[in-house]
PDB file of C-alpha atoms in Angstrom:
ATOM      1  CA  PHE A   1     197.808  53.775 -37.982  1.00 75.00           C
ATOM      2  CA  VAL A   2     194.455  53.937 -36.326  1.00 80.00           C
ATOM      3  CA  HIS A   3     190.991  53.145 -37.596  1.00 78.00           C
ATOM      4  CA  CYS A   4     188.073  55.057 -36.429  1.00 80.00           C
ATOM      5  CA  PRO A   5     185.199  52.775 -35.370  1.00 85.00           C
ATOM      6  CA  ASN A   6     182.469  55.571 -36.061  1.00 86.00           C
ATOM      7  CA  CYS A   7     183.551  57.461 -39.301  1.00 78.00           C
ATOM      8  CA  ARG A   8     185.901  54.721 -40.698  1.00 73.00           C
ATOM      9  CA  LEU A   9     188.736  57.260 -40.880  1.00 72.00           C
ATOM     10  CA  ILE A  10     192.517  55.742 -40.930  1.00 73.00           C
ATOM     11  CA  TYR A  11     195.170  57.974 -39.844  1.00 74.00           C
ATOM     12  CA  GLN A  12     198.542  58.089 -38.310  1.00 76.00           C
ATOM     13  CA  ASN A  13     198.698  58.698 -34.642  1.00 82.00           C
ATOM     14  CA  PRO A  14     200.604  60.429 -33.457  1.00 82.00           C
ATOM     15  CA  LEU A  15     201.188  62.070 -36.630  1.00 78.00           C
ATOM     16  CA  PRO A  16     205.144  62.347 -37.497  1.00 77.00           C
ATOM     17  CA  ASP A  17     206.517  65.898 -36.777  1.00 77.00           C
ATOM     18  CA  THR A  18     207.753  68.394 -39.250  1.00 74.00           C
ATOM     19  CA  GLU A  19     211.297  67.058 -38.765  1.00 78.00           C
ATOM     20  CA  GLU A  20     210.316  63.490 -39.262  1.00 79.00           C
ATOM     21  CA  ARG A  21     208.362  64.419 -42.304  1.00 75.00           C
ATOM     22  CA  LYS A  22     211.272  66.278 -43.848  1.00 74.00           C
ATOM     23  CA  GLN A  23     213.609  63.462 -43.261  1.00 76.00           C
ATOM     24  CA  PHE A  24     211.243  61.000 -44.671  1.00 75.00           C
ATOM     25  CA  TYR A  25     210.812  62.979 -48.265  1.00 73.00           C
ATOM     26  CA  GLU A  26     214.445  63.964 -48.096  1.00 71.00           C
ATOM     27  CA  LYS A  27     215.540  60.281 -48.622  1.00 70.00           C
ATOM     28  CA  ASN A  28     214.202  58.860 -52.171  1.00 59.00           C
ATOM     29  CA  TYR A  29     210.772  58.864 -51.310  1.00 63.00           C
ATOM     30  CA  TYR A  30     209.729  56.792 -54.386  1.00 61.00           C
ATOM     31  CA  SER A  31     212.760  54.389 -53.996  1.00 60.00           C
ATOM     32  CA  GLY A  32     210.312  51.961 -52.836  1.00 57.00           C
ATOM     33  CA  LEU A  33     207.862  52.222 -55.443  1.00 54.00           C
ATOM     34  CA  VAL A  34     210.633  52.473 -58.324  1.00 50.00           C
ATOM     35  CA  ASP A  35     209.514  49.277 -59.794  1.00 55.00           C
ATOM     36  CA  ARG A  36     205.848  50.100 -59.599  1.00 54.00           C
ATOM     37  CA  THR A  37     206.083  53.839 -60.431  1.00 59.00           C
ATOM     38  CA  PRO A  38     205.583  53.436 -64.293  1.00 66.00           C
ATOM     39  CA  PHE A  39     202.309  51.459 -63.808  1.00 67.00           C
ATOM     40  CA  ILE A  40     200.943  53.983 -61.174  1.00 68.00           C
ATOM     41  CA  GLN A  41     201.985  56.628 -63.301  1.00 71.00           C
ATOM     42  CA  LYS A  42     199.960  55.291 -66.301  1.00 77.00           C
ATOM     43  CA  ALA A  43     197.120  54.362 -64.514  1.00 79.00           C
ATOM     44  CA  ARG A  44     196.653  57.805 -62.893  1.00 82.00           C
ATOM     45  CA  LEU A  45     196.544  59.806 -66.791  1.00 87.00           C
ATOM     46  CA  PRO A  46     192.948  58.806 -67.284  1.00 90.00           C
ATOM     47  CA  LEU A  47     191.946  60.842 -63.926  1.00 89.00           C
ATOM     48  CA  PHE A  48     194.047  63.483 -64.660  1.00 91.00           C
ATOM     49  CA  GLU A  49     192.405  63.856 -68.114  1.00 92.00           C
ATOM     50  CA  LYS A  50     188.837  63.652 -66.687  1.00 92.00           C
ATOM     51  CA  ALA A  51     189.860  66.506 -63.964  1.00 91.00           C
ATOM     52  CA  LEU A  52     191.455  68.861 -66.863  1.00 92.00           C
ATOM     53  CA  ARG A  53     188.323  67.979 -69.021  1.00 91.00           C
ATOM     54  CA  LYS A  54     185.958  69.262 -66.026  1.00 89.00           C
ATOM     55  CA  PHE A  55     188.079  72.231 -65.381  1.00 83.00           C
ATOM     56  CA  SER A  56     187.624  73.373 -69.035  1.00 83.00           C
ATOM     57  CA  PHE A  57     183.904  73.990 -67.974  1.00 85.00           C
ATOM     58  CA  TYR A  58     185.325  76.442 -65.616  1.00 85.00           C
ATOM     59  CA  ARG A  59     188.067  78.184 -67.707  1.00 84.00           C
ATOM     60  CA  ARG A  60     190.342  76.524 -70.670  1.00 85.00           C
ATOM     61  CA  THR A  61     193.546  77.945 -69.062  1.00 91.00           C
ATOM     62  CA  GLY A  62     194.888  79.851 -66.174  1.00 95.00           C
ATOM     63  CA  ARG A  63     197.331  79.322 -63.168  1.00 97.00           C
ATOM     64  CA  LEU A  64     197.439  75.938 -61.684  1.00 97.00           C
ATOM     65  CA  LEU A  65     199.290  74.668 -58.556  1.00 98.00           C
ATOM     66  CA  ASP A  66     199.655  70.799 -58.038  1.00 97.00           C
ATOM     67  CA  ALA A  67     200.401  70.234 -54.209  1.00 96.00           C
ATOM     68  CA  GLY A  68     202.695  67.487 -53.893  1.00 92.00           C
ATOM     69  CA  SER A  69     203.436  66.951 -57.502  1.00 94.00           C
ATOM     70  CA  GLY A  70     205.500  64.203 -57.318  1.00 89.00           C
ATOM     71  CA  MET A  71     207.365  63.394 -60.851  1.00 88.00           C
ATOM     72  CA  GLY A  72     204.940  66.138 -62.516  1.00 92.00           C
ATOM     73  CA  ASP A  73     202.881  63.757 -64.537  1.00 91.00           C
ATOM     74  CA  PHE A  74     199.787  66.344 -63.837  1.00 94.00           C
ATOM     75  CA  LEU A  75     202.020  69.645 -64.471  1.00 95.00           C
ATOM     76  CA  ARG A  76     203.003  68.023 -67.726  1.00 93.00           C
ATOM     77  CA  MET A  77     199.554  67.364 -69.092  1.00 93.00           C
ATOM     78  CA  ALA A  78     198.116  70.324 -67.602  1.00 95.00           C
ATOM     79  CA  LYS A  79     201.082  72.444 -69.208  1.00 94.00           C
ATOM     80  CA  ASP A  80     200.421  70.888 -72.446  1.00 93.00           C
ATOM     81  CA  GLU A  81     196.745  72.190 -72.323  1.00 92.00           C
ATOM     82  CA  GLY A  82     197.754  75.487 -71.718  1.00 94.00           C
ATOM     83  CA  TRP A  83     197.913  76.030 -68.197  1.00 95.00           C
ATOM     84  CA  GLU A  84     200.676  77.781 -66.360  1.00 96.00           C
ATOM     85  CA  SER A  85     201.407  74.950 -64.325  1.00 96.00           C
ATOM     86  CA  TRP A  86     203.432  75.314 -60.729  1.00 97.00           C
ATOM     87  CA  GLY A  87     204.026  72.194 -58.412  1.00 97.00           C
ATOM     88  CA  ILE A  88     205.315  72.083 -54.852  1.00 96.00           C
ATOM     89  CA  GLU A  89     207.153  68.724 -53.826  1.00 93.00           C
ATOM     90  CA  PRO A  90     208.948  68.053 -50.655  1.00 91.00           C
ATOM     91  CA  SER A  91     210.760  64.858 -52.596  1.00 90.00           C
ATOM     92  CA  PRO A  92     214.039  66.744 -53.745  1.00 90.00           C
ATOM     93  CA  GLN A  93     214.391  63.474 -56.562  1.00 88.00           C
ATOM     94  CA  ALA A  94     210.757  63.770 -57.841  1.00 88.00           C
ATOM     95  CA  CYS A  95     211.289  67.657 -57.962  1.00 90.00           C
ATOM     96  CA  GLU A  96     214.320  67.101 -60.113  1.00 90.00           C
ATOM     97  CA  ILE A  97     212.691  65.246 -62.606  1.00 89.00           C
ATOM     98  CA  SER A  98     210.089  67.994 -62.760  1.00 90.00           C
ATOM     99  CA  LYS A  99     212.239  70.668 -63.257  1.00 89.00           C
ATOM    100  CA  GLN A 100     213.845  69.202 -66.270  1.00 88.00           C
ATOM    101  CA  TRP A 101     210.900  70.270 -68.503  1.00 82.00           C
ATOM    102  CA  LEU A 102     209.216  73.133 -66.232  1.00 89.00           C
ATOM    103  CA  PRO A 103     212.314  75.052 -64.885  1.00 89.00           C
ATOM    104  CA  GLY A 104     211.654  77.459 -62.195  1.00 90.00           C
ATOM    105  CA  LYS A 105     207.910  76.055 -61.526  1.00 95.00           C
ATOM    106  CA  VAL A 106     208.428  73.405 -58.974  1.00 96.00           C
ATOM    107  CA  LEU A 107     209.496  74.260 -55.823  1.00 95.00           C
ATOM    108  CA  ASN A 108     211.206  71.498 -53.370  1.00 93.00           C
ATOM    109  CA  GLN A 109     209.204  72.820 -50.388  1.00 92.00           C
ATOM    110  CA  THR A 110     206.435  71.497 -47.871  1.00 90.00           C
ATOM    111  CA  MET A 111     202.954  73.403 -48.286  1.00 92.00           C
ATOM    112  CA  GLU A 112     203.662  74.777 -45.185  1.00 90.00           C
ATOM    113  CA  GLU A 113     207.001  76.396 -46.384  1.00 91.00           C
ATOM    114  CA  ALA A 114     205.643  77.657 -49.490  1.00 95.00           C
ATOM    115  CA  SER A 115     204.102  81.159 -50.191  1.00 96.00           C
ATOM    116  CA  PHE A 116     202.538  82.727 -52.871  1.00 98.00           C
ATOM    117  CA  PRO A 117     200.462  86.147 -53.246  1.00 98.00           C
ATOM    118  CA  SER A 118     196.615  86.112 -52.440  1.00 98.00           C
ATOM    119  CA  GLY A 119     194.626  85.185 -55.279  1.00 98.00           C
ATOM    120  CA  TYR A 120     197.520  83.884 -57.376  1.00 98.00           C
ATOM    121  CA  PHE A 121     195.845  80.277 -58.698  1.00 98.00           C
ATOM    122  CA  ASP A 122     192.703  79.225 -60.671  1.00 96.00           C
ATOM    123  CA  VAL A 123     192.970  75.692 -59.759  1.00 96.00           C
ATOM    124  CA  ILE A 124     194.864  74.352 -56.754  1.00 97.00           C
ATOM    125  CA  THR A 125     195.009  70.213 -56.959  1.00 96.00           C
ATOM    126  CA  LEU A 126     195.719  67.881 -54.279  1.00 95.00           C
ATOM    127  CA  TRP A 127     196.392  64.110 -55.481  1.00 92.00           C
ATOM    128  CA  ASN A 128     196.566  61.701 -52.882  1.00 86.00           C
ATOM    129  CA  VAL A 129     198.425  64.233 -50.331  1.00 87.00           C
ATOM    130  CA  ILE A 130     195.946  65.853 -47.629  1.00 84.00           C
ATOM    131  CA  ASP A 131     196.390  62.937 -45.486  1.00 78.00           C
ATOM    132  CA  CYS A 132     200.303  63.604 -45.436  1.00 80.00           C
ATOM    133  CA  PHE A 133     199.716  67.266 -43.693  1.00 82.00           C
ATOM    134  CA  PRO A 134     199.987  67.461 -40.010  1.00 79.00           C
ATOM    135  CA  ASP A 135     197.750  70.208 -40.035  1.00 83.00           C
ATOM    136  CA  PRO A 136     195.746  70.140 -42.775  1.00 85.00           C
ATOM    137  CA  VAL A 137     193.313  72.910 -41.478  1.00 89.00           C
ATOM    138  CA  THR A 138     196.546  75.558 -41.693  1.00 91.00           C
ATOM    139  CA  VAL A 139     197.413  74.106 -45.264  1.00 93.00           C
ATOM    140  CA  MET A 140     193.391  74.650 -46.260  1.00 94.00           C
ATOM    141  CA  ARG A 141     193.584  78.170 -45.118  1.00 96.00           C
ATOM    142  CA  LYS A 142     196.570  78.765 -46.931  1.00 96.00           C
ATOM    143  CA  MET A 143     195.446  77.146 -50.207  1.00 97.00           C
ATOM    144  CA  HIS A 144     191.848  79.014 -49.799  1.00 97.00           C
ATOM    145  CA  ASP A 145     194.218  82.334 -49.674  1.00 98.00           C
ATOM    146  CA  TRP A 146     196.180  81.511 -52.661  1.00 98.00           C
ATOM    147  CA  LEU A 147     193.220  80.775 -54.731  1.00 97.00           C
ATOM    148  CA  ALA A 148     191.593  83.670 -56.988  1.00 97.00           C
ATOM    149  CA  THR A 149     187.786  84.285 -56.301  1.00 95.00           C
ATOM    150  CA  GLY A 150     185.936  81.500 -57.674  1.00 92.00           C
ATOM    151  CA  GLY A 151     188.906  79.309 -57.858  1.00 94.00           C
ATOM    152  CA  ILE A 152     188.637  75.344 -58.023  1.00 93.00           C
ATOM    153  CA  LEU A 153     190.255  73.237 -55.190  1.00 94.00           C
ATOM    154  CA  VAL A 154     190.343  69.581 -56.201  1.00 93.00           C
ATOM    155  CA  ILE A 155     191.218  66.981 -53.548  1.00 92.00           C
ATOM    156  CA  ARG A 156     191.671  63.602 -53.769  1.00 89.00           C
ATOM    157  CA  THR A 157     192.477  61.374 -51.080  1.00 83.00           C
ATOM    158  CA  PRO A 158     193.541  57.771 -50.691  1.00 75.00           C
ATOM    159  CA  ASN A 159     190.993  55.182 -50.272  1.00 73.00           C
ATOM    160  CA  ALA A 160     192.474  52.737 -47.741  1.00 73.00           C
ATOM    161  CA  SER A 161     190.657  49.493 -48.547  1.00 73.00           C
ATOM    162  CA  PHE A 162     191.808  50.011 -52.218  1.00 73.00           C
ATOM    163  CA  HIS A 163     195.367  50.407 -51.362  1.00 68.00           C
ATOM    164  CA  LEU A 164     195.486  47.701 -49.114  1.00 74.00           C
ATOM    165  CA  TRP A 165     194.127  45.443 -52.006  1.00 77.00           C
ATOM    166  CA  ILE A 166     196.790  46.531 -54.110  1.00 74.00           C
ATOM    167  CA  HIS A 167     199.450  46.385 -51.599  1.00 71.00           C
ATOM    168  CA  ARG A 168     198.333  42.465 -51.224  1.00 80.00           C
ATOM    169  CA  VAL A 169     197.964  42.181 -54.987  1.00 81.00           C
ATOM    170  CA  TYR A 170     201.469  43.326 -55.728  1.00 75.00           C
ATOM    171  CA  SER A 171     202.744  41.528 -52.397  1.00 78.00           C
ATOM    172  CA  THR A 172     201.504  38.237 -53.923  1.00 81.00           C
ATOM    173  CA  PHE A 173     203.114  38.672 -57.160  1.00 70.00           C
TER     174      PHE A 173
END
């Protein structure tokens, strides 16, 4: 990882190629987080609830895609609020958990592999995944095409300082 002294962006250099990324997610990506996952999931719920409240000013329901949907916590919440929820998740293990309660709507693929018709989604969300794309511009173009006219794209990106702090706290205890 390198740190740009001008803009302070932290990024991986060189970026992993497609095969390296595929192998990373085919192994249990969540295995190193298994003891922390319930805490992480619980901490994200207020963030997801806030996002859904904001969507309601735009639309109460519609078709939603969560890119990098993990174990599907946001998808489940959106579905409970009346959204037709779709997910794309490269981790087979996480995808299987989501598929148990949302069959046929969670694809075990990468964003680069996925395909949807133009204008298919009213909302697309990315919770801490945009930094995982080797070519985010290409993925953004795809998502732009998938969004309906007037659709919403929600991107939350990791805060390196916060994540380093959390890592230090967990490592200490």
